Short mmCIF file of C-alpha atoms in Angstrom, two decimals:
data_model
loop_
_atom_site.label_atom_id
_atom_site.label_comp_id
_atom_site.label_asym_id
_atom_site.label_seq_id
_atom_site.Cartn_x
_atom_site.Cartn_y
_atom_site.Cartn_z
CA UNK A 726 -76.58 -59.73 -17.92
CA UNK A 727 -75.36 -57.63 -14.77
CA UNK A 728 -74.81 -54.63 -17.12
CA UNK A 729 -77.98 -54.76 -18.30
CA UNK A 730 -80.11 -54.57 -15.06
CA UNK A 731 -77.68 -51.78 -13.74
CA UNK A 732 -78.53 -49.73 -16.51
CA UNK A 733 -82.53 -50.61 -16.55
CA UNK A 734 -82.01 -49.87 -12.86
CA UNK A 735 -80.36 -46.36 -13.03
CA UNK A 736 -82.63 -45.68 -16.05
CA UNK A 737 -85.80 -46.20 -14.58
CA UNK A 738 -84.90 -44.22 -11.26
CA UNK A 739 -84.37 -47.68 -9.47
CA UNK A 740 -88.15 -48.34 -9.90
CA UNK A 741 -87.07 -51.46 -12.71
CA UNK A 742 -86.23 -54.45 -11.21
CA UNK A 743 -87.04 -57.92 -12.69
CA UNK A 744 -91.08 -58.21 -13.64
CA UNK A 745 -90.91 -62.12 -12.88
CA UNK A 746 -89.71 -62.03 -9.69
CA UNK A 747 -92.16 -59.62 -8.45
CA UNK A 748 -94.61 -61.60 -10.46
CA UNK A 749 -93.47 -64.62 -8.28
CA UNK A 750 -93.81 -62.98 -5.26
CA UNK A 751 -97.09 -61.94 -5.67
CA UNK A 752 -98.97 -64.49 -7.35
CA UNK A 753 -96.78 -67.86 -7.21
CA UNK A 754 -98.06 -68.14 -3.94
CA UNK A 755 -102.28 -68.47 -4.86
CA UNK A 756 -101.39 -70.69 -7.84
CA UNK A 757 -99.71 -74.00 -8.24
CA UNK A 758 -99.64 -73.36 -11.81
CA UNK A 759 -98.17 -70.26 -12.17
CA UNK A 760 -95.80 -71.50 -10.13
CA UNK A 761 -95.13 -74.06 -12.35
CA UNK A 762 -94.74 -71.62 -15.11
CA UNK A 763 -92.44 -69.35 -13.41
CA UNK A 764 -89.95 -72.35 -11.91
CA UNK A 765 -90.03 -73.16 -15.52
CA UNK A 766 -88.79 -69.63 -16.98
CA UNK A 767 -85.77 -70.27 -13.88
CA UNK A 768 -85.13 -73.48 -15.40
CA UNK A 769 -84.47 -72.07 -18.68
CA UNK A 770 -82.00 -69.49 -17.02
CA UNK A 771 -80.45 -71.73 -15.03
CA UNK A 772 -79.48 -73.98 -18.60
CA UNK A 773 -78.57 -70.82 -20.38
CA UNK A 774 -76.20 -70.07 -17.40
CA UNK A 775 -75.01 -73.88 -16.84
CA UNK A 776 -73.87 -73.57 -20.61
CA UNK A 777 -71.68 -70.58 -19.68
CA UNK A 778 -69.90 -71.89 -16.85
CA UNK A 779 -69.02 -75.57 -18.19
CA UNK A 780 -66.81 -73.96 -20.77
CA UNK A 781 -64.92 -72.87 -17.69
CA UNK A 782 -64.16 -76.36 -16.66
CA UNK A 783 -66.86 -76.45 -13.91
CA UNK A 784 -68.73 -79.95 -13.68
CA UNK A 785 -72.08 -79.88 -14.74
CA UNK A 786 -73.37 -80.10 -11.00
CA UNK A 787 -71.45 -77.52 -9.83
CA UNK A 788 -72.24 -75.20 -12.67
CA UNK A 789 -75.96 -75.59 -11.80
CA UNK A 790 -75.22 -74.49 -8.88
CA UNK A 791 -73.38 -71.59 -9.84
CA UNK A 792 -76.38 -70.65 -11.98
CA UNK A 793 -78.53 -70.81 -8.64
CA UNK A 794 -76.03 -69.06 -6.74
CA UNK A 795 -75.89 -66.28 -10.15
CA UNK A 796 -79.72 -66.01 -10.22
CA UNK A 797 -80.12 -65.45 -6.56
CA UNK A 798 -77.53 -62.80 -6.12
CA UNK A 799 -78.54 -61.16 -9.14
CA UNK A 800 -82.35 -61.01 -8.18
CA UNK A 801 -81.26 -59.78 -4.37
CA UNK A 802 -78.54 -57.33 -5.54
CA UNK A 803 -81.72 -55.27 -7.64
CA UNK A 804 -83.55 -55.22 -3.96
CA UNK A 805 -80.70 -53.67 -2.55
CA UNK A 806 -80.00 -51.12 -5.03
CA UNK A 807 -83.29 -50.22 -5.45
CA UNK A 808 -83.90 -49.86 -1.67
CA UNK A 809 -81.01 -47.68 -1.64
CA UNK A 810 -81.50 -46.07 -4.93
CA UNK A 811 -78.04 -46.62 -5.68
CA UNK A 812 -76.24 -48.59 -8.29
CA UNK A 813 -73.40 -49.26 -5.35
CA UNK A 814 -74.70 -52.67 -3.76
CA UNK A 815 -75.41 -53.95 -7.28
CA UNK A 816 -72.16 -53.67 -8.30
CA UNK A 817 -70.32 -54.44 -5.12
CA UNK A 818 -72.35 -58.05 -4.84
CA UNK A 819 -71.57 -58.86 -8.79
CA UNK A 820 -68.05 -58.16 -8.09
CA UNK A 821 -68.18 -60.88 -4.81
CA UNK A 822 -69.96 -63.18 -7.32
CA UNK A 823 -67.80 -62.54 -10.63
CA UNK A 824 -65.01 -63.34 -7.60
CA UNK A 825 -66.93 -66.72 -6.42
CA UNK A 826 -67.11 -67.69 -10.39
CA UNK A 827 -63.73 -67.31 -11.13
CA UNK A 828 -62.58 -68.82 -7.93
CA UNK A 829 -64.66 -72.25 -8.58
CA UNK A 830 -63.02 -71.82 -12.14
CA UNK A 831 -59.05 -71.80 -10.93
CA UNK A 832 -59.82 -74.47 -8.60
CA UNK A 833 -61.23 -77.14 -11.09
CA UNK A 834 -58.72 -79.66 -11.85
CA UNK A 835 -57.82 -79.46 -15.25
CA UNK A 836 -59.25 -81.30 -18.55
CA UNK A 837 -58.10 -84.80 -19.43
#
């Protein structure tokens, strides 16, 4: 997923980022159901990610947070880069979070 923006982000002249959270910021705020609409598109990110990271031996909870902490830094890292029109703080803050992902994986006590 984290190659894919960089390259719609260096393709586009860092003028891509992600159409639903710009849609969020700008209208979420005037409509209850939009709002509704776009936590639910989240939601459905937030599953597809939670499936990833249980296969790693994170608990359920945890991975759900993961895919909070995943969407977050994801989202934030495209600000940066595009601010900077660089593809360097992209890939320096998927690298921290690839590193927080794989740290919450060694640490899980293993499968009974």
């Amino acid at each position: 997923m984290a190659q894919i923006l960089a390259r719609r982000l260096e393709r586009s002249g860092y003028q891509s980022g992600c159409a639903i959270a710009t849609m969020v910021l700008e209208l979420a705020p005037h409509d209850e159901e939009i709002s509704a609409d776009f936590d639910s598109v989240f939601a459905r990110w937030r599953a597809a990610l939670v499936t990833r990271f249980e296969p790693l031996g994170i608990a359920a909870d945890r991975a759900a947070v993961l895919a909070d902490l995943t969407i977050s830094t994801l989202e934030g890292a495209v600000v940066l880069s595009r601010a900077a029109r660089s593809i360097e703080p992209f890939e320096t803050t998927i690298e921290a979070l690839i590193n927080a992902i794989d740290h919450d994986a060694a640490s899980q006590p293993p499968a009974r």
